[in-house]
PDB file of C-alpha atoms and ligand atoms in Angstrom:
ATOM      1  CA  UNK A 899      -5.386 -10.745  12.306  1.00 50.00           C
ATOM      2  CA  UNK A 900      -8.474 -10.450  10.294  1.00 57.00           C
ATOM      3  CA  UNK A 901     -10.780 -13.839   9.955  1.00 85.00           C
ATOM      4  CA  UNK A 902     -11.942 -12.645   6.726  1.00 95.00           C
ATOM      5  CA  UNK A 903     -12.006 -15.723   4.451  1.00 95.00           C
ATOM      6  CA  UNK A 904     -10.323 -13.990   1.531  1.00 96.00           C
ATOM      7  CA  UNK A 905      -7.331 -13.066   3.723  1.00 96.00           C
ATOM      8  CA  UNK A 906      -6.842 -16.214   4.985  1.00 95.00           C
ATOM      9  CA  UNK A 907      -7.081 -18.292   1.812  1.00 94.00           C
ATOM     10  CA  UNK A 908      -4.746 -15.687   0.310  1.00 95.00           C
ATOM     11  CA  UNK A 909      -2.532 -15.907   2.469  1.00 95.00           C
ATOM     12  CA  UNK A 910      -1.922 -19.414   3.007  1.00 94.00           C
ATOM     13  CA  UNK A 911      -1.893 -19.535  -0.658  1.00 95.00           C
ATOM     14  CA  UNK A 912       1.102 -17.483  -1.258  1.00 96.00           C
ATOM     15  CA  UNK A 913       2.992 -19.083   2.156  1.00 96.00           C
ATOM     16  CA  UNK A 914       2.521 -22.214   0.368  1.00 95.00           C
ATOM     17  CA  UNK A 915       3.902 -20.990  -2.772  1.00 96.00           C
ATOM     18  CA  UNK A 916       6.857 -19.677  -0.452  1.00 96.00           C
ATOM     19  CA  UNK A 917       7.492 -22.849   0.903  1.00 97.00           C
ATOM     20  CA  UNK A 918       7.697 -24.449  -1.835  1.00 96.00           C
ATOM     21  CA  UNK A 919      10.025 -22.552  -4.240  1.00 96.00           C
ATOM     22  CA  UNK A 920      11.905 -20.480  -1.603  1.00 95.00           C
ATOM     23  CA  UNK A 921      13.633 -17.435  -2.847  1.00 94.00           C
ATOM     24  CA  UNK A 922      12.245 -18.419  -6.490  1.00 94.00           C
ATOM     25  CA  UNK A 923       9.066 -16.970  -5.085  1.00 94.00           C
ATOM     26  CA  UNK A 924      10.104 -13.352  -6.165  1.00 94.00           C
ATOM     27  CA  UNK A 925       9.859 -14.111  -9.941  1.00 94.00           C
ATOM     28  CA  UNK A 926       7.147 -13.176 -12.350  1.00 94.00           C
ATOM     29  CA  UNK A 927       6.444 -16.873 -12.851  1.00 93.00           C
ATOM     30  CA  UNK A 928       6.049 -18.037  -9.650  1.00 94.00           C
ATOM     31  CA  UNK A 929       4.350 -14.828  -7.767  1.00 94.00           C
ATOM     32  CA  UNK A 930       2.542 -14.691 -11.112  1.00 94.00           C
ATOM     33  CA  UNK A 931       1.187 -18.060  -9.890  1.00 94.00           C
ATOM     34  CA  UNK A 932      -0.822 -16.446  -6.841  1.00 94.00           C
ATOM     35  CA  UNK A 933      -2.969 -14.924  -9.136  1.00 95.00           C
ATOM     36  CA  UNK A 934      -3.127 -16.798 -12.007  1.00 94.00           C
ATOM     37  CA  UNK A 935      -0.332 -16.870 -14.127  1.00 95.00           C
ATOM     38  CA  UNK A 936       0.898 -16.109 -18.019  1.00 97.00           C
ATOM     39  CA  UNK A 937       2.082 -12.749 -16.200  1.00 97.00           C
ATOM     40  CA  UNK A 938       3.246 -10.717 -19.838  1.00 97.00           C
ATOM     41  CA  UNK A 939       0.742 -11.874 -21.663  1.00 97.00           C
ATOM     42  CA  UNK A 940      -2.561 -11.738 -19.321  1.00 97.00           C
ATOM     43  CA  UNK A 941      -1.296  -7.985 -18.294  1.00 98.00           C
ATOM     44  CA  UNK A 942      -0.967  -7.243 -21.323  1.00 98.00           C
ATOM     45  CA  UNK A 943      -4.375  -7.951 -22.457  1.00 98.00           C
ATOM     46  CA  UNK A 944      -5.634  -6.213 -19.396  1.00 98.00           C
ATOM     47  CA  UNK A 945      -3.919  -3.588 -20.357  1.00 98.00           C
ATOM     48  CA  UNK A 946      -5.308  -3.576 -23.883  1.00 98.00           C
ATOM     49  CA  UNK A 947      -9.356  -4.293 -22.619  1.00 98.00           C
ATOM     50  CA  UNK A 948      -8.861  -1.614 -20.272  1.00 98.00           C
ATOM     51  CA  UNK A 949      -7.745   0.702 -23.501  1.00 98.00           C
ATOM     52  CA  UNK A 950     -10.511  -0.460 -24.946  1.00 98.00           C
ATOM     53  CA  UNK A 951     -13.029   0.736 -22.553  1.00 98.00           C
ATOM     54  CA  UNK A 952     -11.263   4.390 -22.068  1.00 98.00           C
ATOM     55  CA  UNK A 953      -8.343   4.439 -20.226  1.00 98.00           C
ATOM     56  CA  UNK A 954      -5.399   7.384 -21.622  1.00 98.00           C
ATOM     57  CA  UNK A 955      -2.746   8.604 -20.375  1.00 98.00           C
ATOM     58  CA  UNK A 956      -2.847  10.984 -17.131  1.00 98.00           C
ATOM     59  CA  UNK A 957      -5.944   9.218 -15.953  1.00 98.00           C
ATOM     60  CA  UNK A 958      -6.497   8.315 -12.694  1.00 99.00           C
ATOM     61  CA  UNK A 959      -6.863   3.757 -12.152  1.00 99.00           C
ATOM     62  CA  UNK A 960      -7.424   2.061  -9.028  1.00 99.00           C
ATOM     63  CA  UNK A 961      -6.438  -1.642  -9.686  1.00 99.00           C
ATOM     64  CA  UNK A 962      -8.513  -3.616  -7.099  1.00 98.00           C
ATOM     65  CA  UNK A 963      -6.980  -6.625  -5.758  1.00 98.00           C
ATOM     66  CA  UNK A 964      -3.881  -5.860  -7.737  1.00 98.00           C
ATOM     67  CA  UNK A 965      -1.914  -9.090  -6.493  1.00 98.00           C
ATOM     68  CA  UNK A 966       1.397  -9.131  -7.709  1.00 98.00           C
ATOM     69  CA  UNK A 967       1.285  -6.162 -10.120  1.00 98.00           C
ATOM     70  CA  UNK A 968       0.437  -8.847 -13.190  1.00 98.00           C
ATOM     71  CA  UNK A 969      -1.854  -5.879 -14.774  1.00 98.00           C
ATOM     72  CA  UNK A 970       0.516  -3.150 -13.045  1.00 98.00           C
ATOM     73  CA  UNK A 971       3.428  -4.004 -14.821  1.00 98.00           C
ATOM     74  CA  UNK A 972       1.409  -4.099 -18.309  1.00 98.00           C
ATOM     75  CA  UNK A 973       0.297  -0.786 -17.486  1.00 98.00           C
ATOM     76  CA  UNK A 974       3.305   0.915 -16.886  1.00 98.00           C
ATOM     77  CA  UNK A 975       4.716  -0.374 -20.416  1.00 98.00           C
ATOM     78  CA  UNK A 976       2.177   1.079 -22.064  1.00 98.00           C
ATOM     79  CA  UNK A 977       0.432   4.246 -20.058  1.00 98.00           C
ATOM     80  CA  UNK A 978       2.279   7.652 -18.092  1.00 98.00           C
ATOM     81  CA  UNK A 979      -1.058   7.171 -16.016  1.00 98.00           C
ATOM     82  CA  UNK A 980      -1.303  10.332 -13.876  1.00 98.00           C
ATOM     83  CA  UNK A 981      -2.140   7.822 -10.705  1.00 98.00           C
ATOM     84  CA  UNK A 982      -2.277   4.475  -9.922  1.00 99.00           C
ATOM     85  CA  UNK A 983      -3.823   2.718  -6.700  1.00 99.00           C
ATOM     86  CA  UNK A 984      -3.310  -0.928  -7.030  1.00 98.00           C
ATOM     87  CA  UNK A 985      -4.645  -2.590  -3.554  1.00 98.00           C
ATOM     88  CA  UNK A 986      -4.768  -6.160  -2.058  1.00 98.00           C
ATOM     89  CA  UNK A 987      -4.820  -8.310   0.891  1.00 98.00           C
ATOM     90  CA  UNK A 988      -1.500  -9.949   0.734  1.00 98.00           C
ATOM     91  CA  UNK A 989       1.247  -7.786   1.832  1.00 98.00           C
ATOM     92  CA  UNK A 990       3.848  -9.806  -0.202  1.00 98.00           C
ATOM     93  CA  UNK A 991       2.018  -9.773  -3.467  1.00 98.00           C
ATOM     94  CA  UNK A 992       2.613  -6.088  -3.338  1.00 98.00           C
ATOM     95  CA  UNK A 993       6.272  -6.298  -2.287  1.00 98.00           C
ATOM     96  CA  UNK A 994       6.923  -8.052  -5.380  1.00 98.00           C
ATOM     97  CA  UNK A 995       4.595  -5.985  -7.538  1.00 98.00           C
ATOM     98  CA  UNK A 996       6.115  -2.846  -6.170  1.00 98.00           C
ATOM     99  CA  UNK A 997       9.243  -4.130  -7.534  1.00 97.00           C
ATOM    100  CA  UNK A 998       8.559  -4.400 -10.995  1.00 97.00           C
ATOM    101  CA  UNK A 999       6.531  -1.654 -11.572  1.00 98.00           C
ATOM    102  CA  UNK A1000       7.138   2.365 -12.193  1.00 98.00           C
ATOM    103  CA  UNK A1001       7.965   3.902  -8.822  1.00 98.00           C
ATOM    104  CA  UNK A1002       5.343   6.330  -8.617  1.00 98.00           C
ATOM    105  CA  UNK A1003       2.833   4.007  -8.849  1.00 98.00           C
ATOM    106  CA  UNK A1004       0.638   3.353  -5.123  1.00 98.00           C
ATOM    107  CA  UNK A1005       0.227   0.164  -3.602  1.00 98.00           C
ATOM    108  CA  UNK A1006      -1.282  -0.533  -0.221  1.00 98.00           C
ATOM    109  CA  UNK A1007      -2.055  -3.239   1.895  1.00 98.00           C
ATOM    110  CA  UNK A1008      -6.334  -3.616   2.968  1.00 98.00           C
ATOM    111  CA  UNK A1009      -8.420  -6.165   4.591  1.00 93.00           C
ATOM    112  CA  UNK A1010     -11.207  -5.798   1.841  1.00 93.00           C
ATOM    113  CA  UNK A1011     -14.216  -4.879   0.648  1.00 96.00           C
ATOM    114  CA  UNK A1012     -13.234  -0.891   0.795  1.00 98.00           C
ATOM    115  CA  UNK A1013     -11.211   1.302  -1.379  1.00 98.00           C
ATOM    116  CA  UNK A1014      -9.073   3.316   0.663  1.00 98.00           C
ATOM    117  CA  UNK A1015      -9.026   6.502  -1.263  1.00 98.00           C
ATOM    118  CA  UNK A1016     -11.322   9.966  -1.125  1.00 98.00           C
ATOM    119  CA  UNK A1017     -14.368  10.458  -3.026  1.00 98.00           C
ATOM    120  CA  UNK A1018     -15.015  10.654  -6.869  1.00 98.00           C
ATOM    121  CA  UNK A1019     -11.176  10.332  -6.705  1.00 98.00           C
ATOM    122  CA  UNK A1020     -10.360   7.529 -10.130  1.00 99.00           C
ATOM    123  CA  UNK A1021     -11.498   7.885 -13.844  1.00 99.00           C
ATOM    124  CA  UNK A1022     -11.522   4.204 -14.116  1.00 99.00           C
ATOM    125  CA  UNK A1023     -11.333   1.421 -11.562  1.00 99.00           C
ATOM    126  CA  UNK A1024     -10.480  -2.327 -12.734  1.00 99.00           C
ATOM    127  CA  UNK A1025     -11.060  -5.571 -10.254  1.00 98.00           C
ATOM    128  CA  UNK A1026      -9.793  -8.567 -12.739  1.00 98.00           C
ATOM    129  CA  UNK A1027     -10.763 -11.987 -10.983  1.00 98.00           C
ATOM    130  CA  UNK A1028     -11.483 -10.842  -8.019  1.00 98.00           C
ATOM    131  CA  UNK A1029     -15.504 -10.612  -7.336  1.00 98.00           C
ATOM    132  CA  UNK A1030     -14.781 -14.725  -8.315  1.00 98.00           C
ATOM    133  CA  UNK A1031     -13.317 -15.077  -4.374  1.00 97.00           C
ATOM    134  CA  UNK A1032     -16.090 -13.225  -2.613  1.00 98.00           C
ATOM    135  CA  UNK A1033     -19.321 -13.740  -2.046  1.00 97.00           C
ATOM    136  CA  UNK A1034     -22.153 -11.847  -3.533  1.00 98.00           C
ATOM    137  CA  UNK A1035     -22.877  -9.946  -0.386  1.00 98.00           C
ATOM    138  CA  UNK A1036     -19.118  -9.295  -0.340  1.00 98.00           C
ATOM    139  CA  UNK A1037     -18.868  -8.057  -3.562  1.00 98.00           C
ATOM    140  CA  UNK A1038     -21.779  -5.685  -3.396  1.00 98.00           C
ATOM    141  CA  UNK A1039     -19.986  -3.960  -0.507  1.00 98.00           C
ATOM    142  CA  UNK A1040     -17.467  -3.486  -3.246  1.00 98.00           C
ATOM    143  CA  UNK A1041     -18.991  -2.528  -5.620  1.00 98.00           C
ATOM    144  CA  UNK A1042     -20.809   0.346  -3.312  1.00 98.00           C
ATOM    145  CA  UNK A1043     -17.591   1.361  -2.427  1.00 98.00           C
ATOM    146  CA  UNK A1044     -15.757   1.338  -5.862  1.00 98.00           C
ATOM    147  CA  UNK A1045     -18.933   3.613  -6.760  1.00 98.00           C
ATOM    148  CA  UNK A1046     -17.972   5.813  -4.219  1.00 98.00           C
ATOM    149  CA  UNK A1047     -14.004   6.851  -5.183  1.00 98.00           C
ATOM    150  CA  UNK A1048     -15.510   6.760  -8.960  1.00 99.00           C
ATOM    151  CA  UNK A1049     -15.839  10.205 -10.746  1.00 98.00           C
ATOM    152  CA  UNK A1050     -19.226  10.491 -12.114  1.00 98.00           C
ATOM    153  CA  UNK A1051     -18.868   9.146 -15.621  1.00 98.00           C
ATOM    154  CA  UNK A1052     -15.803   7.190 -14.529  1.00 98.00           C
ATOM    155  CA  UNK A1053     -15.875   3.443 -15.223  1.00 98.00           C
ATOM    156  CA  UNK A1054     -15.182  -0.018 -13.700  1.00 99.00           C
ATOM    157  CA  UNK A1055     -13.835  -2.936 -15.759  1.00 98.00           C
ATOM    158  CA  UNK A1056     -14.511  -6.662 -14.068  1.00 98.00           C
ATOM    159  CA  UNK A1057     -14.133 -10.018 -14.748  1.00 98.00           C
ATOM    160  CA  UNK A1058     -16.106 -12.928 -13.461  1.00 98.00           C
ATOM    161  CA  UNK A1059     -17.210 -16.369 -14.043  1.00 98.00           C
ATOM    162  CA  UNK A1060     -20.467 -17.472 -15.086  1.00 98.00           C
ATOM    163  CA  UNK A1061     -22.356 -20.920 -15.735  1.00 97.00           C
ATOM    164  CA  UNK A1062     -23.505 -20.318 -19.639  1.00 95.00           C
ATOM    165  CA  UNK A1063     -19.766 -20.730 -20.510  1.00 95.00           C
ATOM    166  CA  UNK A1064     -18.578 -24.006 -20.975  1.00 94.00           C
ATOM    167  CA  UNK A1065     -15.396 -24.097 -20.289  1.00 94.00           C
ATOM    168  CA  UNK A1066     -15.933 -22.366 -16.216  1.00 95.00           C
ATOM    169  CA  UNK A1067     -17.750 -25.572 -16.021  1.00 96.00           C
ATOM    170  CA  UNK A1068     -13.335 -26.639 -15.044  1.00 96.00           C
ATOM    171  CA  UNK A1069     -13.323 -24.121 -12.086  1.00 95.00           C
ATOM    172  CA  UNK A1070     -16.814 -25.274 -10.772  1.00 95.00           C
ATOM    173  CA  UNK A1071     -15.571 -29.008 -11.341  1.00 96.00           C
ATOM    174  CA  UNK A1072     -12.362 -28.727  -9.600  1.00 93.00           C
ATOM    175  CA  UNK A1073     -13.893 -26.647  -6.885  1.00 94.00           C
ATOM    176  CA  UNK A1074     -16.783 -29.417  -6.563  1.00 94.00           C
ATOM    177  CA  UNK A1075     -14.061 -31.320  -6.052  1.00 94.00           C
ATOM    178  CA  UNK A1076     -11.880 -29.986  -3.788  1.00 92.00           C
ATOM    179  CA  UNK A1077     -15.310 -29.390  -1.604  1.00 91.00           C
ATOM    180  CA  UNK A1078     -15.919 -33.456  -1.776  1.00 93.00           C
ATOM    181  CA  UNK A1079     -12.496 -34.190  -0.318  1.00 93.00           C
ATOM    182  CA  UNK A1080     -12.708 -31.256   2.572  1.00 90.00           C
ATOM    183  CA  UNK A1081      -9.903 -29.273   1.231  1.00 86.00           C
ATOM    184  CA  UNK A1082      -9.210 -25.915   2.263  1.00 79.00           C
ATOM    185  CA  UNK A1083      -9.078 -23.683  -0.199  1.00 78.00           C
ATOM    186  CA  UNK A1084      -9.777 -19.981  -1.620  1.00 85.00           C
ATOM    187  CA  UNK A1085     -13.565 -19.493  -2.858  1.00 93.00           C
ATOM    188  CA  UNK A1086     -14.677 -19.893  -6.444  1.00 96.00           C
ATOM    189  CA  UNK A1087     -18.193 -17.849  -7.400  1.00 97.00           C
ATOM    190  CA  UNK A1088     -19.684 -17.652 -10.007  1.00 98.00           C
ATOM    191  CA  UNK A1089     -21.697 -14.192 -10.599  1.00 98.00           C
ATOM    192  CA  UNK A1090     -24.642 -14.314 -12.708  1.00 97.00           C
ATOM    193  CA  UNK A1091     -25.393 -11.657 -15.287  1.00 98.00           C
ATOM    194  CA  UNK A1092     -29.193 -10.870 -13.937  1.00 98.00           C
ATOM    195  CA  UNK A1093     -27.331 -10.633 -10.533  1.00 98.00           C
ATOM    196  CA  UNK A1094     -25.013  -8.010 -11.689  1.00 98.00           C
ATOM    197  CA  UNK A1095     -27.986  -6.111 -12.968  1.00 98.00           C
ATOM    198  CA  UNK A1096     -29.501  -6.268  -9.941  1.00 98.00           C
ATOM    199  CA  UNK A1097     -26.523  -4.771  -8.059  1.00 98.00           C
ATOM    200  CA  UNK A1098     -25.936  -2.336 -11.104  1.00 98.00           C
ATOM    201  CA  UNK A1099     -29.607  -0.964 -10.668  1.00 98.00           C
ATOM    202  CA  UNK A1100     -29.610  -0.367  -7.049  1.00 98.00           C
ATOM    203  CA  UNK A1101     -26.551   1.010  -6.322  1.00 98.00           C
ATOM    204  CA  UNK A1102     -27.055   3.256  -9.464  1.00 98.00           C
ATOM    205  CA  UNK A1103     -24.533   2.265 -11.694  1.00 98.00           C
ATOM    206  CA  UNK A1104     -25.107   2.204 -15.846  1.00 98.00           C
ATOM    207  CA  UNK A1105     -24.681  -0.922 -17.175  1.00 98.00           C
ATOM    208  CA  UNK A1106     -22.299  -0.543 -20.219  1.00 98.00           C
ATOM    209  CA  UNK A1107     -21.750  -3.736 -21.417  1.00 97.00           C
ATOM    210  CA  UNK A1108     -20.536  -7.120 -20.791  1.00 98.00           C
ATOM    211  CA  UNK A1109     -18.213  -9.473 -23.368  1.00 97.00           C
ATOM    212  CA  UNK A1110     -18.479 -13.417 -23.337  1.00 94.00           C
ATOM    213  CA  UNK A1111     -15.839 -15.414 -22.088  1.00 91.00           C
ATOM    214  CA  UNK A1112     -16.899 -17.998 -24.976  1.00 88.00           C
ATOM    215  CA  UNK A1113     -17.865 -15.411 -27.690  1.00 86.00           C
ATOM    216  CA  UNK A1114     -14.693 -15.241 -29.666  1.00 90.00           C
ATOM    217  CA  UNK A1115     -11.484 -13.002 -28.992  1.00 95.00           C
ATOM    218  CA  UNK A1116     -12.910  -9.441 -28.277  1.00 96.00           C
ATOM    219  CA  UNK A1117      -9.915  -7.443 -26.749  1.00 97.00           C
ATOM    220  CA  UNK A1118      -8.068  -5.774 -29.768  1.00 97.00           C
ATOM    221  CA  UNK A1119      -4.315  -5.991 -29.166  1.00 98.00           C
ATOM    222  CA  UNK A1120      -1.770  -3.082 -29.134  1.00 98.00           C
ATOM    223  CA  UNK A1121       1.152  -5.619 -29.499  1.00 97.00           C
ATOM    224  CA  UNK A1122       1.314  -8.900 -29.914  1.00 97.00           C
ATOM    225  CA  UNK A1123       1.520 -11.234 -27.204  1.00 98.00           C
ATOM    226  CA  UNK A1124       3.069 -14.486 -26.343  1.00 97.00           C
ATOM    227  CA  UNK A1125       1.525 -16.947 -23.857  1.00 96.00           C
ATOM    228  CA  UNK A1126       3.623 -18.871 -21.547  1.00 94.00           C
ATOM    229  CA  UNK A1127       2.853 -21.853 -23.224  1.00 95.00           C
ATOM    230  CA  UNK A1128       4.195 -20.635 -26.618  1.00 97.00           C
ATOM    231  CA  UNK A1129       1.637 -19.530 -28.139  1.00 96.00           C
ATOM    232  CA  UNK A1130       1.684 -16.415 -30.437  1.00 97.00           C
ATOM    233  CA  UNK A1131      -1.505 -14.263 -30.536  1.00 97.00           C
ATOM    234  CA  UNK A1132      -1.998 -10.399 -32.626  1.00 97.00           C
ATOM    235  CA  UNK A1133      -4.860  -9.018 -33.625  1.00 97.00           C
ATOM    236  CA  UNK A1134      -7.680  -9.731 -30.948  1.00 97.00           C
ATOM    237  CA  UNK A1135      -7.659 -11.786 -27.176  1.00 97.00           C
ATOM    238  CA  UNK A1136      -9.825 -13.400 -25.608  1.00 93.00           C
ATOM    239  CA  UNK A1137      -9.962 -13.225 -21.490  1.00 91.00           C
ATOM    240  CA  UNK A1138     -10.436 -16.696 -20.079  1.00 93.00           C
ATOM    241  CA  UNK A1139     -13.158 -14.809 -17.742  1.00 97.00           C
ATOM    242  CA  UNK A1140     -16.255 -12.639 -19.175  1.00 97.00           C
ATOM    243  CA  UNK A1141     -16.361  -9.198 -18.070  1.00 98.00           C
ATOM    244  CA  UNK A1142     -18.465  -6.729 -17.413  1.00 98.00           C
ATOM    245  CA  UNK A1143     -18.475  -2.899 -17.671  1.00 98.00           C
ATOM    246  CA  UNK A1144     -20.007  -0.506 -15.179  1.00 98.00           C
ATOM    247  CA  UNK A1145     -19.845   3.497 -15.424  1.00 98.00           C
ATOM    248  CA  UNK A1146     -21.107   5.392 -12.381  1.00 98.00           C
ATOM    249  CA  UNK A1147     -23.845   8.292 -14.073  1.00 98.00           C
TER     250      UNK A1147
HETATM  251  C1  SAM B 787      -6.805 -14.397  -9.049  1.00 67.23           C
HETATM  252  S1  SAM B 787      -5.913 -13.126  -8.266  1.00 67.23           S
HETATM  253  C2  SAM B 787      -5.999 -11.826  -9.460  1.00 67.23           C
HETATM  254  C3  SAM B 787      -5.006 -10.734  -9.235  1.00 67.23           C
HETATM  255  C4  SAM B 787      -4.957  -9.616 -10.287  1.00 67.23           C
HETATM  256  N1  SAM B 787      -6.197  -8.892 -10.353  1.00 67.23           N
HETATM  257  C5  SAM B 787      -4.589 -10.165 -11.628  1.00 67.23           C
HETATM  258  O1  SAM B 787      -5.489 -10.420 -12.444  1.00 67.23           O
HETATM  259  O2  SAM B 787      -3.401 -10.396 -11.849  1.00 67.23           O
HETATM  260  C6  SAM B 787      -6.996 -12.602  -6.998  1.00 67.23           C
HETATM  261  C7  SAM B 787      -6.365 -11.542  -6.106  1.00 67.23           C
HETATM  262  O3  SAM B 787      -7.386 -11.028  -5.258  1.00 67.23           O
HETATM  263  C8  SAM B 787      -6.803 -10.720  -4.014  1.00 67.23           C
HETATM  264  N2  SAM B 787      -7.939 -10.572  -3.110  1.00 67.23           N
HETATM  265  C9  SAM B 787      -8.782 -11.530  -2.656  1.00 67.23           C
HETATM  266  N3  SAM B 787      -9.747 -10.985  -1.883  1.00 67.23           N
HETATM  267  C10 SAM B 787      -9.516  -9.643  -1.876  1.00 67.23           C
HETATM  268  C11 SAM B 787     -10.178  -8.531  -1.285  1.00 67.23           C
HETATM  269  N4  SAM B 787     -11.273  -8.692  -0.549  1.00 67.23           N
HETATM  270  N5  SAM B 787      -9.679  -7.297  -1.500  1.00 67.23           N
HETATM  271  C12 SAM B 787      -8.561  -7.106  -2.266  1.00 67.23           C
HETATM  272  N6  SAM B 787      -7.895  -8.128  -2.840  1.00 67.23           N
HETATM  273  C13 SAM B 787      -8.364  -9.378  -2.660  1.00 67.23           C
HETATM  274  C14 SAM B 787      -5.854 -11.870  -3.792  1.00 67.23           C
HETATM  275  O4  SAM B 787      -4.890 -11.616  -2.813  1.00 67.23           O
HETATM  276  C15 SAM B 787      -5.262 -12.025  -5.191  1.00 67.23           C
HETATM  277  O5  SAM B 787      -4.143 -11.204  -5.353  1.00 67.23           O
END
């Protein structure tokens, strides 16, 4: 078994949520937990920012650290991608997502930081809160490697968290403290924008753009959306995380 931090906090993380809710765990509400939650509606708008930035039908996405198929699922209601690699760490995550989404799409099991897949082998790659569990060393590797299966012009959509928007200020707090009281749990990092330049410029990667977290909805919706908590949205989203877009030259 690996002693990678991220595979250990992951897992234990979804056991618990096993424990606890039994054979409710295989529900969109309660394996959408693991990663974050509002399934329909935050796939959906991943769906929509990854439209946004290119993706078409027929292309070729690697969804990195696809969890429970949250973005999957989204996707297949709205592409005929011509492939689809989702990958992540917890082997039941991708039982479930494997479930609920279209049966050609791949999913497969990795102990992280590498994209199993051949060279220049995805027009687009996505990694939606993912580089916030690893550290930046961790996420370079990443990044290298996402660079790698990338076509040249081919593009990588992330989200992460940073410090100049108010409201990550909750995630640092409740992370500050869970560290006070010595509880176990999953990273949260914060990834600072002249930090992702830094990475962009030395593993040669263009910098396209990035969108604030805080800077008003910015992902124009296909379909209108409903959150879990009732709310309604059309027109434009916002992503509780900022993100960042990277295309390899
Ligand atoms: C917050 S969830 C987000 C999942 C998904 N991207 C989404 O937005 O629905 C973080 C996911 O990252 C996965 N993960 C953590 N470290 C990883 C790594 N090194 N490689 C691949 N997946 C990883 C976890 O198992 C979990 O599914």
């Amino acid at each position: 078994m690996s002693e990678k931090h991220f595979v250990r906090d992951y897992n234990a993380l979804v056991a618990r949520l096993q424990e606890q809710h039994g054979e409710q765990f295989w529900t969109k509400e309660v394996a959408g937990q693991a990663v974050g939650g509002d399934f329909e509606a935050i796939g959906q708008i991943h769906a929509d920012l990854l439209r946004m930035h290119g993706l078409r039908d027929g292309m070729a996405l690697a969804d990195i650290a696809c969890g429970s198929g949250r973005t999957a699922h989204a996707l297949g209601n709205n592409f005929e991608l011509g492939a689809y690699l989702g990958i992540d760490i917890v082997q039941d995550l991708l039982v479930f997502a494997e479930r609920i989404c279209p049966p050609e799409y791949d999913f497969s099991l990795v102990d992280g930081l590498t994209v199993p897949a051949g060279d220049a082998s995805f027009d687009m790659c996505c990694a939606f809160s993912l580089f916030t569990h690893l550290l930046h060393e961790e996420t370079y590797l990443y990044l290298q490697d996402i660079r790698r299966v990338l076509k040249p012009g081919g593009v990588l959509v992330f989200s992460f968290l940073e410090f100049a928007m108010e409201h990550h200020w909750t995630v640092f707090e409740a992370t500050r403290r869970k560290a006070e009281a010595g509880a176990r749990a999953q990273l949260n990092v914060f990834l600072e924008r002249n930090a992702i330049q830094a990475f962009a410029k030395r593993l040669d990667f263009e910098l396209v753009r990035f969108h604030d977290a805080s800077g008003g909805p910015f992902v124009p919706l296909s379909r209108p959306i409903v959150h879990e908590n009732g709310t309604r949205v059309e027109g434009r989203a916002n992503m509780g995380q900022s993100v960042c877009v990277l295309r390899r030259p």
